[in-house]
Amino acid sequence: MMFRRFTIGYLLMLAFGYFSVSLAQEKKLEKFRTGGGSASATQMALWFAKEGGYYEKNGFNVEVISIPGSSLALQAMLSGELPVIQAGGAGPIQTALAGADTVIIATIAKRFSWWIFSQPNITRMEELKGKVFGVTRFGTQSDLASRLALRRYGIDLERDVTMIQTGGPSETVAAMAAGKIHASAITAPATLQARRLKLKEILDLSKLDLDYHVNGLVTTRRFIKTNEDTVRRFVRAYIEGAARGQKDRPFAIKAMGKYFRTDDKEVLEETYDLIIHNGFNFPPYPSGVAGLLQESQSPKAKIAKPEDFVDNRFVRELDQSGFIKAALAAR
């Protein structure tokens, strides 16, 4: 009887101890908020880390917030609401040129995964002179990618084309199909919609020799100074999520279906193949600043050095330790 009581008591003690340890571990998770643009393909690294449990693995309880537009995300970061965000294009550079201590710590996408589509009677970029060209919003990646492509083919943005805002990817394709615009830069899955409507692909921007900070992690030097370990762990989780998304097709498609709110297999596969599988960059060293400085209208950009806008210590540590290679090999 005594042995039985001892056994029961011991088991209860173990159970209580296990529960206490589990509870303590849950309490140790650091609450953290991050965000980026809407859950599009180039933004999915944030959500892959969420769906794969990599934030929790690295000690975080993370809330990922979708924010329409990098300017709003940057404002939230500078206010301290979202200490680390995912943002691309000129926004982080322009903010730094304006005096903020914004810094890029990872570039997961450095090639433009955009395609120029046009009405069927247009077959070459040079034929866009005198035409109406659509972008989703001025200042967005759609706008930046379009301007770079047009200049590359000798098209003067002031004299040769009329650029108008269309709203969103679906609205852009619809405007082309209706003849309201002659061409536009679009990305997956709008590319599938364009092909279904017999619009013509005339340029793949991902094949151009362009290196830009298309998307990646941005924070402030002030936050790094006081929270270096937090930033280090967040970058680890982010890279693990991005690597899982690139290597594990079923996982990526399931996650995209959830956040895109669609079960259209063709759309999801198109997006995965064009953006995730071929567009994610490893190791994601912060890069592509020089091109953005060249595009900037700020007088400060002419004398600025690209290295002043990046901090590559976190990616470098993970690369040199073999962590990134291991993450890409894992399933």
CSV table of C-alpha atoms in Angstrom, one decimal:
chain,number,residue,atom,x,y,z
A,1,MET,CA,0.0,0.0,0.0
A,2,MET,CA,2.8,2.4,0.9
A,3,PHE,CA,4.6,1.6,-2.3
A,4,ARG,CA,1.4,2.2,-4.3
A,5,ARG,CA,1.0,5.6,-2.6
A,6,PHE,CA,4.6,6.5,-3.3
A,7,THR,CA,4.2,5.5,-6.9
A,8,ILE,CA,1.0,7.6,-7.4
A,9,GLY,CA,2.6,10.5,-5.6
A,10,TYR,CA,5.7,10.2,-7.7
A,11,LEU,CA,3.7,10.1,-11.0
A,12,LEU,CA,1.7,13.1,-9.9
A,13,MET,CA,4.9,15.0,-9.1
A,14,LEU,CA,6.3,14.1,-12.6
A,15,ALA,CA,3.1,15.2,-14.3
A,16,PHE,CA,3.0,18.4,-12.4
A,17,GLY,CA,6.7,19.0,-13.1
A,18,TYR,CA,6.1,18.4,-16.8
A,19,PHE,CA,3.1,20.7,-16.9
A,20,SER,CA,5.1,23.4,-15.1
A,21,VAL,CA,8.0,23.1,-17.5
A,22,SER,CA,5.7,23.3,-20.5
A,23,LEU,CA,3.9,26.3,-19.0
A,24,ALA,CA,7.2,28.0,-18.3
A,25,GLN,CA,8.4,27.3,-21.8
A,26,GLU,CA,5.2,28.9,-23.2
A,27,LYS,CA,5.7,31.9,-21.0
A,28,LYS,CA,9.3,32.3,-22.3
A,29,LEU,CA,8.1,32.8,-25.9
A,30,GLU,CA,8.8,36.5,-26.7
A,31,LYS,CA,5.7,38.3,-28.1
A,32,PHE,CA,6.7,39.9,-31.3
A,33,ARG,CA,4.8,41.7,-34.1
A,34,THR,CA,6.0,41.9,-37.6
A,35,GLY,CA,4.5,42.7,-41.0
A,36,GLY,CA,4.8,43.4,-44.6
A,37,GLY,CA,2.7,43.8,-47.7
A,38,SER,CA,-0.4,41.8,-48.5
A,39,ALA,CA,0.2,38.0,-48.6
A,40,SER,CA,1.5,37.9,-52.1
A,41,ALA,CA,4.1,35.4,-53.3
A,42,THR,CA,7.2,37.7,-52.7
A,43,GLN,CA,5.9,38.4,-49.2
A,44,MET,CA,5.4,34.7,-48.3
A,45,ALA,CA,8.6,34.2,-46.4
A,46,LEU,CA,7.1,35.8,-43.3
A,47,TRP,CA,4.1,33.5,-43.5
A,48,PHE,CA,6.1,30.3,-44.3
A,49,ALA,CA,8.0,30.9,-41.0
A,50,LYS,CA,4.6,31.2,-39.3
A,51,GLU,CA,3.1,28.1,-40.8
A,52,GLY,CA,6.3,26.0,-40.3
A,53,GLY,CA,6.5,26.9,-36.5
A,54,TYR,CA,9.9,28.5,-37.0
A,55,TYR,CA,9.1,31.5,-34.9
A,56,GLU,CA,8.2,29.4,-31.9
A,57,LYS,CA,11.3,27.2,-32.5
A,58,ASN,CA,13.4,30.4,-32.1
A,59,GLY,CA,11.6,31.6,-29.0
A,60,PHE,CA,8.9,33.9,-30.4
A,61,ASN,CA,5.1,34.2,-30.3
A,62,VAL,CA,4.7,36.2,-33.5
A,63,GLU,CA,1.8,38.1,-34.9
A,64,VAL,CA,2.3,38.7,-38.7
A,65,ILE,CA,0.3,41.7,-39.9
A,66,SER,CA,-0.5,42.4,-43.6
A,67,ILE,CA,0.0,46.1,-44.4
A,68,PRO,CA,-1.0,47.6,-47.7
A,69,GLY,CA,2.1,49.4,-48.9
A,70,SER,CA,5.7,49.6,-47.7
A,71,SER,CA,5.4,53.2,-46.7
A,72,LEU,CA,2.8,52.3,-44.0
A,73,ALA,CA,5.0,49.3,-42.9
A,74,LEU,CA,8.0,51.6,-42.6
A,75,GLN,CA,6.0,54.1,-40.5
A,76,ALA,CA,4.9,51.3,-38.2
A,77,MET,CA,8.6,50.2,-37.9
A,78,LEU,CA,9.9,53.6,-37.1
A,79,SER,CA,7.2,54.1,-34.5
A,80,GLY,CA,8.3,50.9,-32.8
A,81,GLU,CA,5.0,49.0,-33.4
A,82,LEU,CA,6.7,46.5,-35.8
A,83,PRO,CA,10.4,46.5,-34.9
A,84,VAL,CA,11.3,44.3,-37.9
A,85,ILE,CA,9.3,44.3,-41.2
A,86,GLN,CA,9.5,42.9,-44.6
A,87,ALA,CA,9.8,45.6,-47.2
A,88,GLY,CA,11.4,46.1,-50.6
A,89,GLY,CA,11.9,48.6,-53.4
A,90,ALA,CA,12.9,52.2,-52.8
A,91,GLY,CA,11.1,52.7,-49.5
A,92,PRO,CA,13.8,51.6,-47.0
A,93,ILE,CA,16.4,53.6,-49.0
A,94,GLN,CA,14.3,56.8,-49.3
A,95,THR,CA,13.5,56.6,-45.5
A,96,ALA,CA,17.2,56.3,-44.7
A,97,LEU,CA,18.1,59.2,-47.0
A,98,ALA,CA,15.5,61.3,-45.2
A,99,GLY,CA,17.4,60.8,-42.0
A,100,ALA,CA,15.9,57.7,-40.4
A,101,ASP,CA,18.3,54.9,-39.2
A,102,THR,CA,16.6,52.3,-41.4
A,103,VAL,CA,18.8,49.4,-42.3
A,104,ILE,CA,18.3,46.3,-44.6
A,105,ILE,CA,19.4,43.0,-42.9
A,106,ALA,CA,18.3,40.4,-45.5
A,107,THR,CA,17.3,40.4,-49.2
A,108,ILE,CA,15.3,37.3,-50.0
A,109,ALA,CA,14.4,38.5,-53.5
A,110,LYS,CA,16.8,40.4,-55.6
A,111,ARG,CA,15.5,39.8,-59.1
A,112,PHE,CA,12.2,41.3,-60.3
A,113,SER,CA,9.7,38.4,-60.7
A,114,TRP,CA,7.6,40.6,-63.1
A,115,TRP,CA,6.6,40.1,-66.7
A,116,ILE,CA,5.5,42.7,-69.2
A,117,PHE,CA,2.3,41.7,-70.9
A,118,SER,CA,0.6,43.6,-73.7
A,119,GLN,CA,-2.3,43.5,-76.0
A,120,PRO,CA,-1.9,40.7,-78.6
A,121,ASN,CA,-1.0,43.1,-81.5
A,122,ILE,CA,2.1,44.3,-79.7
A,123,THR,CA,5.1,41.9,-79.9
A,124,ARG,CA,8.1,43.9,-78.8
A,125,MET,CA,9.0,46.4,-76.1
A,126,GLU,CA,10.0,49.0,-78.7
A,127,GLU,CA,6.4,49.1,-79.9
A,128,LEU,CA,5.2,50.6,-76.6
A,129,LYS,CA,6.3,54.1,-77.7
A,130,GLY,CA,3.2,56.3,-77.9
A,131,LYS,CA,1.2,53.8,-75.8
A,132,VAL,CA,-0.6,53.8,-72.4
A,133,PHE,CA,1.3,51.8,-69.8
A,134,GLY,CA,-0.4,50.7,-66.5
A,135,VAL,CA,1.1,50.3,-63.0
A,136,THR,CA,-0.8,49.3,-59.9
A,137,ARG,CA,0.3,52.4,-57.9
A,138,PHE,CA,3.0,54.9,-58.5
A,139,GLY,CA,5.9,54.1,-56.1
A,140,THR,CA,5.2,50.4,-55.9
A,141,GLN,CA,7.4,47.6,-57.2
A,142,SER,CA,5.1,47.4,-60.2
A,143,ASP,CA,6.0,51.0,-60.9
A,144,LEU,CA,9.7,50.5,-60.3
A,145,ALA,CA,10.0,47.3,-62.4
A,146,SER,CA,8.1,49.0,-65.2
A,147,ARG,CA,10.3,52.1,-65.3
A,148,LEU,CA,13.5,50.0,-65.3
A,149,ALA,CA,12.2,47.8,-68.1
A,150,LEU,CA,11.0,50.7,-70.3
A,151,ARG,CA,14.3,52.6,-69.8
A,152,ARG,CA,16.3,49.5,-70.7
A,153,TYR,CA,14.6,49.5,-74.1
A,154,GLY,CA,15.2,53.2,-74.8
A,155,ILE,CA,11.7,54.4,-73.9
A,156,ASP,CA,11.5,57.9,-72.4
A,157,LEU,CA,9.1,57.9,-69.5
A,158,GLU,CA,8.1,61.5,-70.0
A,159,ARG,CA,7.8,61.6,-73.8
A,160,ASP,CA,7.2,58.1,-75.2
A,161,VAL,CA,4.6,56.6,-72.9
A,162,THR,CA,1.6,57.7,-70.7
A,163,MET,CA,1.7,55.9,-67.4
A,164,ILE,CA,-1.5,55.5,-65.4
A,165,GLN,CA,-2.5,53.8,-62.2
A,166,THR,CA,-4.7,50.7,-62.4
A,167,GLY,CA,-5.4,49.7,-58.8
A,168,GLY,CA,-4.4,46.1,-58.5
A,169,PRO,CA,-3.2,43.1,-60.5
A,170,SER,CA,-6.6,41.9,-61.5
A,171,GLU,CA,-7.7,45.4,-62.4
A,172,THR,CA,-4.5,45.7,-64.5
A,173,VAL,CA,-5.2,42.6,-66.5
A,174,ALA,CA,-8.8,43.6,-67.0
A,175,ALA,CA,-7.8,47.0,-68.2
A,176,MET,CA,-5.4,45.4,-70.8
A,177,ALA,CA,-8.1,43.0,-72.0
A,178,ALA,CA,-10.5,45.9,-72.3
A,179,GLY,CA,-8.1,48.0,-74.3
A,180,LYS,CA,-7.8,50.8,-71.7
A,181,ILE,CA,-4.1,50.3,-71.4
A,182,HIS,CA,-1.7,48.7,-73.9
A,183,ALA,CA,0.7,47.0,-71.5
A,184,SER,CA,1.8,46.5,-67.9
A,185,ALA,CA,4.2,44.7,-65.6
A,186,ILE,CA,2.4,42.0,-63.7
A,187,THR,CA,3.5,39.1,-61.4
A,188,ALA,CA,2.1,35.7,-60.6
A,189,PRO,CA,-0.7,34.7,-60.3
A,190,ALA,CA,-2.0,37.6,-62.5
A,191,THR,CA,0.3,36.2,-65.2
A,192,LEU,CA,-2.0,33.1,-65.4
A,193,GLN,CA,-5.0,35.4,-65.8
A,194,ALA,CA,-3.3,37.3,-68.6
A,195,ARG,CA,-2.5,34.1,-70.5
A,196,ARG,CA,-6.0,32.9,-70.1
A,197,LEU,CA,-7.2,36.1,-71.8
A,198,LYS,CA,-4.7,35.6,-74.7
A,199,LEU,CA,-2.6,38.6,-73.7
A,200,LYS,CA,1.0,38.5,-74.9
A,201,GLU,CA,4.1,38.2,-72.8
A,202,ILE,CA,6.8,40.4,-74.3
A,203,LEU,CA,9.4,40.5,-71.5
A,204,ASP,CA,10.6,38.5,-68.5
A,205,LEU,CA,12.2,40.9,-66.1
A,206,SER,CA,13.7,38.2,-64.0
A,207,LYS,CA,16.1,37.4,-66.9
A,208,LEU,CA,17.4,41.0,-67.1
A,209,ASP,CA,20.7,41.8,-65.5
A,210,LEU,CA,19.2,43.7,-62.6
A,211,ASP,CA,20.1,43.4,-58.9
A,212,TYR,CA,17.7,45.2,-56.6
A,213,HIS,CA,16.5,44.8,-53.0
A,214,VAL,CA,13.1,43.6,-54.2
A,215,ASN,CA,12.1,42.2,-50.8
A,216,GLY,CA,13.6,41.3,-47.5
A,217,LEU,CA,13.9,42.2,-43.8
A,218,VAL,CA,14.3,45.8,-42.7
A,219,THR,CA,14.8,47.2,-39.2
A,220,THR,CA,16.5,50.1,-37.5
A,221,ARG,CA,20.0,50.4,-36.2
A,222,ARG,CA,18.6,51.6,-32.9
A,223,PHE,CA,16.6,48.3,-32.5
A,224,ILE,CA,19.6,46.2,-33.3
A,225,LYS,CA,21.8,48.0,-30.8
A,226,THR,CA,19.4,47.1,-27.9
A,227,ASN,CA,18.0,43.8,-29.2
A,228,GLU,CA,20.7,42.1,-31.2
A,229,ASP,CA,19.8,38.6,-30.0
A,230,THR,CA,16.1,39.2,-30.9
A,231,VAL,CA,17.1,40.2,-34.4
A,232,ARG,CA,19.4,37.3,-34.7
A,233,ARG,CA,16.7,34.8,-33.8
A,234,PHE,CA,14.2,36.4,-36.0
A,235,VAL,CA,16.5,36.2,-39.0
A,236,ARG,CA,17.0,32.5,-38.2
A,237,ALA,CA,13.3,31.9,-38.2
A,238,TYR,CA,12.7,33.9,-41.4
A,239,ILE,CA,15.4,32.1,-43.3
A,240,GLU,CA,14.2,28.7,-42.1
A,241,GLY,CA,10.7,29.5,-43.3
A,242,ALA,CA,11.9,30.8,-46.6
A,243,ALA,CA,14.1,27.7,-47.2
A,244,ARG,CA,11.2,25.4,-46.3
A,245,GLY,CA,8.9,27.3,-48.7
A,246,GLN,CA,11.4,27.0,-51.5
A,247,LYS,CA,12.3,23.3,-51.0
A,248,ASP,CA,8.9,21.9,-49.9
A,249,ARG,CA,6.4,22.4,-52.7
A,250,PRO,CA,3.3,20.8,-50.9
A,251,PHE,CA,4.0,22.9,-47.8
A,252,ALA,CA,4.4,26.1,-49.8
A,253,ILE,CA,1.3,25.5,-51.9
A,254,LYS,CA,-0.8,24.7,-48.8
A,255,ALA,CA,0.4,27.9,-47.0
A,256,MET,CA,-0.2,30.1,-50.1
A,257,GLY,CA,-3.7,28.6,-50.5
A,258,LYS,CA,-4.5,29.6,-46.9
A,259,TYR,CA,-3.3,33.2,-47.2
A,260,PHE,CA,-4.4,33.8,-50.7
A,261,ARG,CA,-7.8,32.3,-49.8
A,262,THR,CA,-8.0,30.1,-52.9
A,263,ASP,CA,-7.8,26.4,-53.7
A,264,ASP,CA,-7.2,27.0,-57.4
A,265,LYS,CA,-4.4,24.5,-58.0
A,266,GLU,CA,-3.3,26.1,-61.3
A,267,VAL,CA,-2.9,29.6,-59.7
A,268,LEU,CA,-1.0,28.2,-56.7
A,269,GLU,CA,1.4,26.1,-58.8
A,270,GLU,CA,2.0,29.0,-61.2
A,271,THR,CA,2.9,31.3,-58.2
A,272,TYR,CA,5.1,28.7,-56.6
A,273,ASP,CA,7.1,27.9,-59.8
A,274,LEU,CA,7.6,31.5,-60.9
A,275,ILE,CA,8.1,33.3,-57.5
A,276,ILE,CA,9.0,30.9,-54.7
A,277,HIS,CA,11.0,28.2,-56.4
A,278,ASN,CA,12.9,30.4,-58.8
A,279,GLY,CA,12.7,33.8,-57.1
A,280,PHE,CA,14.0,33.3,-53.5
A,281,ASN,CA,17.6,34.1,-53.0
A,282,PHE,CA,20.0,32.1,-50.7
A,283,PRO,CA,22.0,33.1,-48.8
A,284,PRO,CA,19.9,36.2,-48.5
A,285,TYR,CA,22.7,38.8,-48.0
A,286,PRO,CA,21.3,42.3,-48.1
A,287,SER,CA,21.9,43.6,-51.6
A,288,GLY,CA,20.6,45.6,-54.6
A,289,VAL,CA,21.0,49.0,-53.0
A,290,ALA,CA,23.3,50.5,-55.6
A,291,GLY,CA,20.5,50.3,-58.3
A,292,LEU,CA,18.0,51.9,-56.0
A,293,LEU,CA,20.3,54.7,-55.2
A,294,GLN,CA,20.7,55.3,-58.9
A,295,GLU,CA,16.9,55.6,-59.2
A,296,SER,CA,16.5,57.9,-56.3
A,297,GLN,CA,15.8,61.6,-56.9
A,298,SER,CA,17.4,62.6,-53.6
A,299,PRO,CA,20.6,64.7,-53.9
A,300,LYS,CA,22.0,62.6,-51.0
A,301,ALA,CA,21.7,59.5,-53.1
A,302,LYS,CA,24.4,60.7,-55.5
A,303,ILE,CA,27.1,60.6,-52.7
A,304,ALA,CA,25.7,57.8,-50.6
A,305,LYS,CA,27.5,54.4,-50.3
A,306,PRO,CA,25.4,51.2,-50.7
A,307,GLU,CA,27.1,49.7,-47.6
A,308,ASP,CA,25.7,52.4,-45.5
A,309,PHE,CA,22.2,51.0,-45.9
A,310,VAL,CA,22.8,47.4,-45.0
A,311,ASP,CA,23.9,45.3,-42.0
A,312,ASN,CA,24.9,41.8,-43.2
A,313,ARG,CA,26.2,40.4,-39.9
A,314,PHE,CA,23.2,38.2,-39.2
A,315,VAL,CA,23.1,36.5,-42.6
A,316,ARG,CA,26.9,36.2,-42.6
A,317,GLU,CA,26.9,34.4,-39.2
A,318,LEU,CA,24.2,32.0,-40.4
A,319,ASP,CA,26.0,31.4,-43.7
A,320,GLN,CA,29.4,30.8,-42.2
A,321,SER,CA,28.1,28.5,-39.6
A,322,GLY,CA,26.5,26.2,-42.2
A,323,PHE,CA,23.0,27.0,-40.9
A,324,ILE,CA,21.6,28.2,-44.2
A,325,LYS,CA,23.0,25.2,-46.1
A,326,ALA,CA,21.4,22.9,-43.5
A,327,ALA,CA,18.1,24.7,-43.7
A,328,LEU,CA,18.0,24.2,-47.5
A,329,ALA,CA,18.9,20.5,-47.2
A,330,ALA,CA,16.2,19.9,-44.6
A,331,ARG,CA,12.6,18.7,-45.4
